[in-house]
Short mmCIF file of C-alpha atoms in Angstrom, two decimals:
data_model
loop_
_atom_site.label_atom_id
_atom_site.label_comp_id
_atom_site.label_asym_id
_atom_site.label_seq_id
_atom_site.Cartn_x
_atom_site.Cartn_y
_atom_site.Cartn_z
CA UNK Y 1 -1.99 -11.96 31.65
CA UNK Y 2 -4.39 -12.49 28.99
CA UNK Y 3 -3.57 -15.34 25.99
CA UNK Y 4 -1.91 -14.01 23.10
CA UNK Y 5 -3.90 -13.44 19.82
CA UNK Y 6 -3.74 -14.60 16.15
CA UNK Y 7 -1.09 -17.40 16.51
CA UNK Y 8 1.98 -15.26 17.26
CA UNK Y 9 4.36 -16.97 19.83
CA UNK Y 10 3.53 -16.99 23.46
CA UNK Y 11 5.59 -13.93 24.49
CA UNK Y 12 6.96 -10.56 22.32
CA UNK Y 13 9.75 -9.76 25.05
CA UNK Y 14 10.66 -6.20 24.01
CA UNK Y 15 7.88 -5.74 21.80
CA UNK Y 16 5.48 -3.31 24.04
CA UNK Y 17 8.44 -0.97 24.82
CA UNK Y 18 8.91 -0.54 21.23
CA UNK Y 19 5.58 -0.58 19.99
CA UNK Y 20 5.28 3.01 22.56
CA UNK Y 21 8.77 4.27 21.81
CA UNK Y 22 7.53 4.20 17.79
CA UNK Y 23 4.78 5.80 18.29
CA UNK Y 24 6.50 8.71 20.26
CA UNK Y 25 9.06 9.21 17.75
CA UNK Y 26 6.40 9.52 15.31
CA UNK Y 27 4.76 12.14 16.94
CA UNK Y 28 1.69 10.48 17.68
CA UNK Y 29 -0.73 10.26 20.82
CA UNK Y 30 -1.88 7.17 22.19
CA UNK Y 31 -5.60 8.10 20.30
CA UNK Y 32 -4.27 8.98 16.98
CA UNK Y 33 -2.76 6.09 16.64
CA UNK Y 34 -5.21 3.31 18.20
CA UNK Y 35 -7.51 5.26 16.07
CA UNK Y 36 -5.14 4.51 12.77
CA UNK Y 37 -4.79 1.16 13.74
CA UNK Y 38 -8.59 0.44 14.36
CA UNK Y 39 -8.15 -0.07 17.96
CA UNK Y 40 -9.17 1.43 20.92
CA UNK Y 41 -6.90 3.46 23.01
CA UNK Y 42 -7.27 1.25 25.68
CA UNK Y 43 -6.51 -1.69 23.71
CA UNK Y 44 -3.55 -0.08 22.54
CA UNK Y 45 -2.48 1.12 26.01
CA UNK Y 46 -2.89 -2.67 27.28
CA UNK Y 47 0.05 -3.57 24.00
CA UNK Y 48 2.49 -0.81 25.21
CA UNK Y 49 2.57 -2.08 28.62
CA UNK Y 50 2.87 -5.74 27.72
CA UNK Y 51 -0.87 -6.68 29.46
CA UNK Y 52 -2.15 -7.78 25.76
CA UNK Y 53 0.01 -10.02 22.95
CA UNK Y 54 -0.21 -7.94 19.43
CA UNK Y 55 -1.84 -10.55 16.66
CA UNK Y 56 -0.15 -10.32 13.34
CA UNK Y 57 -2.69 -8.82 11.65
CA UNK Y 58 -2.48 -5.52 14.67
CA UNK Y 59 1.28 -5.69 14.20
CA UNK Y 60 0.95 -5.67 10.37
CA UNK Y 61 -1.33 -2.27 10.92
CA UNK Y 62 1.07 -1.10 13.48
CA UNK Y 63 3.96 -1.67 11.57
CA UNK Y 64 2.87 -0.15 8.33
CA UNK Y 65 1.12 3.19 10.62
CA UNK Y 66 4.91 3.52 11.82
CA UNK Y 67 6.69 3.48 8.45
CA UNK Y 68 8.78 -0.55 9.50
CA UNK Y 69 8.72 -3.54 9.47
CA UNK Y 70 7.23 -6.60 11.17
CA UNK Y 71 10.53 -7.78 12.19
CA UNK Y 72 12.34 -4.69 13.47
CA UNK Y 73 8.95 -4.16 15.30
CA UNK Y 74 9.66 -7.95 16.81
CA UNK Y 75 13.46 -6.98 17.17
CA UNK Y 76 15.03 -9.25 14.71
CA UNK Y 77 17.99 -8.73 13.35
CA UNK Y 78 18.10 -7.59 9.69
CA UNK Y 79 19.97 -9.26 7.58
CA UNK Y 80 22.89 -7.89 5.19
CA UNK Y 81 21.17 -5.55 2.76
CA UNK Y 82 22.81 -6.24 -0.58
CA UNK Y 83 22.29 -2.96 -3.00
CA UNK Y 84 23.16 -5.20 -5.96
CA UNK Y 85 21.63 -7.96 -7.39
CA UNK Y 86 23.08 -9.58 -10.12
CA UNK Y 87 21.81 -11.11 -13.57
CA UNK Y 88 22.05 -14.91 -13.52
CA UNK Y 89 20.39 -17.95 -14.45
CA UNK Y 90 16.15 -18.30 -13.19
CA UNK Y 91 16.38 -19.84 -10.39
CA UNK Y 92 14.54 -19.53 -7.16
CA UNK Y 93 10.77 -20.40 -5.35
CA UNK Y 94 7.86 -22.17 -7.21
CA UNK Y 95 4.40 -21.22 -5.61
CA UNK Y 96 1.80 -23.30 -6.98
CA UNK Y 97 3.30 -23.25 -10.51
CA UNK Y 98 4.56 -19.54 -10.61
CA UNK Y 99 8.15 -19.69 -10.47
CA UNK Y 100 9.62 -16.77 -8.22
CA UNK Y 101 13.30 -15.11 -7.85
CA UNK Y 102 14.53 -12.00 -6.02
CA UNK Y 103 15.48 -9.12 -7.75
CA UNK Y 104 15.20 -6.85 -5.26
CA UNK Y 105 17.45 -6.86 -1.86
CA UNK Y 106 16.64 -9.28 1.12
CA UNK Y 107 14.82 -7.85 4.49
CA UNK Y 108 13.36 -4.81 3.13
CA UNK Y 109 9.49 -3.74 3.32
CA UNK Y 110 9.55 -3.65 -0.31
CA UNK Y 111 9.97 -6.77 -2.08
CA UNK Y 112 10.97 -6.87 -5.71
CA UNK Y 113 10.56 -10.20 -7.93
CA UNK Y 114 11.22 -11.59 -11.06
CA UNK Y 115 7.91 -13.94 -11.81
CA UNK Y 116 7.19 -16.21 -14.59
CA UNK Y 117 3.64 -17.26 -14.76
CA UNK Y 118 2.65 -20.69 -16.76
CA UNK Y 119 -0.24 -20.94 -18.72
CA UNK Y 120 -3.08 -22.27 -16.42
CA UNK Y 121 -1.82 -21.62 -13.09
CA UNK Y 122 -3.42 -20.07 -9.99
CA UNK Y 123 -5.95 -18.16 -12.49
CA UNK Y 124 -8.80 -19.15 -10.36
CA UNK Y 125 -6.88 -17.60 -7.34
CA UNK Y 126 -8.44 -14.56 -5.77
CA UNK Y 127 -5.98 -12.66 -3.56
CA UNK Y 128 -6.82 -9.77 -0.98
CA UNK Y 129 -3.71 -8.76 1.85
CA UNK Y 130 -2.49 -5.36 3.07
CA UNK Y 131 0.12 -3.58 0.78
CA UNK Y 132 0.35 -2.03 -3.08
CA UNK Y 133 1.36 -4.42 -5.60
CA UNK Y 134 3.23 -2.58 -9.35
CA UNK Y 135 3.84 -5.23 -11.95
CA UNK Y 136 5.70 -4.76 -15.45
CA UNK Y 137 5.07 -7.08 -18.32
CA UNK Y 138 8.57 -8.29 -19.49
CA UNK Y 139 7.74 -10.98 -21.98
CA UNK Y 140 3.99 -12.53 -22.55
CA UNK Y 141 0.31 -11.45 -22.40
CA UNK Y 142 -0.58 -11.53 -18.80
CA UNK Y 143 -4.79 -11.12 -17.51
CA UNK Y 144 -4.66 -8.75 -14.36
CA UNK Y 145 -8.78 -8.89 -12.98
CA UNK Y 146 -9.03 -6.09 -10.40
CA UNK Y 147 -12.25 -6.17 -8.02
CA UNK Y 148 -15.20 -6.44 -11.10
CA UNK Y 149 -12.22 -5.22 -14.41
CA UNK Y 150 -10.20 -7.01 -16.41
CA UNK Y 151 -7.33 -6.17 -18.26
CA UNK Y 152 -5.46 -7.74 -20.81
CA UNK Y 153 -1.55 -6.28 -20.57
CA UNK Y 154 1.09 -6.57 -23.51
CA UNK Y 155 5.09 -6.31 -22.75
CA UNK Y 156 5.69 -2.84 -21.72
CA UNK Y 157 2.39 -2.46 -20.09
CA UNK Y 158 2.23 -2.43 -16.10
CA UNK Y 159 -0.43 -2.14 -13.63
CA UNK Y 160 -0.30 -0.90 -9.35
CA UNK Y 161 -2.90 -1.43 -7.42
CA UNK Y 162 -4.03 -1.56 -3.83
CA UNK Y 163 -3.69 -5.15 -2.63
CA UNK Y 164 -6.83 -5.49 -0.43
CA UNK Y 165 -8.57 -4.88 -4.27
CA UNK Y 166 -9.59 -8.32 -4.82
CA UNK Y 167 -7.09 -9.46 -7.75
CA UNK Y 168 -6.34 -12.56 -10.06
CA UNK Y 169 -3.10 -12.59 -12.12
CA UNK Y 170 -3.18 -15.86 -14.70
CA UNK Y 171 -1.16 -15.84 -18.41
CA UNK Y 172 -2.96 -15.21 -21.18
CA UNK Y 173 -1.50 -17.90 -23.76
CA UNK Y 174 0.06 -21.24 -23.47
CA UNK Y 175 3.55 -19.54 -23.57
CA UNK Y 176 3.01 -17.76 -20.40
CA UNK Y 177 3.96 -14.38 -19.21
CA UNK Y 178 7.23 -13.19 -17.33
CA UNK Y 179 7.16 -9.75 -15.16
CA UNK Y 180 9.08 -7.73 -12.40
CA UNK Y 181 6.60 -7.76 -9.45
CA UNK Y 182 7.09 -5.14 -6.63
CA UNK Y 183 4.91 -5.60 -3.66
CA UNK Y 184 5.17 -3.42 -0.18
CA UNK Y 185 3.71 -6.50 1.67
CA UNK Y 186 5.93 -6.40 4.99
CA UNK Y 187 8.37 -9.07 6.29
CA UNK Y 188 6.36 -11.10 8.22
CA UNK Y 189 4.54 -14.84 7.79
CA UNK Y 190 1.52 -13.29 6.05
CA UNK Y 191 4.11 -12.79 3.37
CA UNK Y 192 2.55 -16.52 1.94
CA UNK Y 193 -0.46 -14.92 1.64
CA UNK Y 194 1.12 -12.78 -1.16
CA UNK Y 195 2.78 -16.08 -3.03
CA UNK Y 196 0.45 -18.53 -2.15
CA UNK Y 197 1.06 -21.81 -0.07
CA UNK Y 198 3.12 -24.79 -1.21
CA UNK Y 199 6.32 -23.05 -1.72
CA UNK Y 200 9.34 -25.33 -2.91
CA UNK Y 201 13.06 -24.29 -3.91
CA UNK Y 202 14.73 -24.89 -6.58
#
């Protein structure tokens, strides 16, 4: 059996059965799909059978060609869904000086967030990942630079984009900027690609 690829653990057990029962149920051949996917049909053969380990980046394409998730693709158990989210104190991740709290319910392919972004922080940062970001200005100026544009949004104003646009996100003054951030990044480790490395709870 050949190595696995990309860093994901040594063995997927269950994960080539379902990687061919999803694409069945979505109606697709074995070409359509490896085609989707940027693979070759063999290639993709050689992941349905279990002869090949998916990296994350295939099961990322995979995942998001089949309409779920990283995880249910792995087989993990979701957890609770909570509809609700309540109103409370801010409270939650800080990411290299942004300060990050759900607002959206756990273990779904969409995330929601409630960000507030100092003055200063991570506006040098460049960020390019699969997914569609949509971001709402609550309170702030806030500089979204997309590929070569810039634009300066007010509260009220909002921007969605394509992720793998190149993209920088820094406040404008030195009171900073608060926004709801929605991002269909899926549930999987490359979600620290999408809020940056260093994360510590509060």
């Amino acid at each position: 059996m050949n190595p696995p690829e990309g860093g994901v653990a040594d063995e997927l057990p269950g994960v080539a059965p379902r990687l061919r029962d999803l694409r069945r149920s979505r109606g697709l051949t074995l070409e359509s799909a490896a085609q989707r996917a940027g693979l070759s049909p063999a290639h993709l053969s050689r992941l349905e059978t279990g002869r090949r380990q998916p990296s994350l980046p295939m099961l990322l394409g995979l995942a998001r060609i089949y309409g779920t998730t990283v995880s249910e693709l792995l087989g993990e158990i979701p957890p609770e869904r909570d509809a609700i989210v309540r109103a409370g104190t801010f409270e939650g991740a800080e990411a290299d000086g942004w300060m990050y709290q759900q607002a959206g319910g756990s273990g779904r392919a969409m995330q929601a967030l409630r960000v507030r972004v100092p003055y200063g922080a991570q506006g040098d940062l460049v960020r390019v990942h699969p997914g569609e970001e949509w971001l709402y200005v609550l309170a702030g100026r806030l500089r979204v630079s997309l590929g070569d544009t810039v634009h300066d949004l007010d509260p009220g104003d909002s921007a969605h984009f394509d992720s793998l646009t190149p993209h920088r996100i820094a406040a404008v003054g030195p009171e900073g900027s608060e926004l709801l951030f929605v991002h269909t990044l899926l549930q999987s480790p490359a979600a620290e690609l999408c809020l940056g490395s260093g994360i510590h709870r509060r």
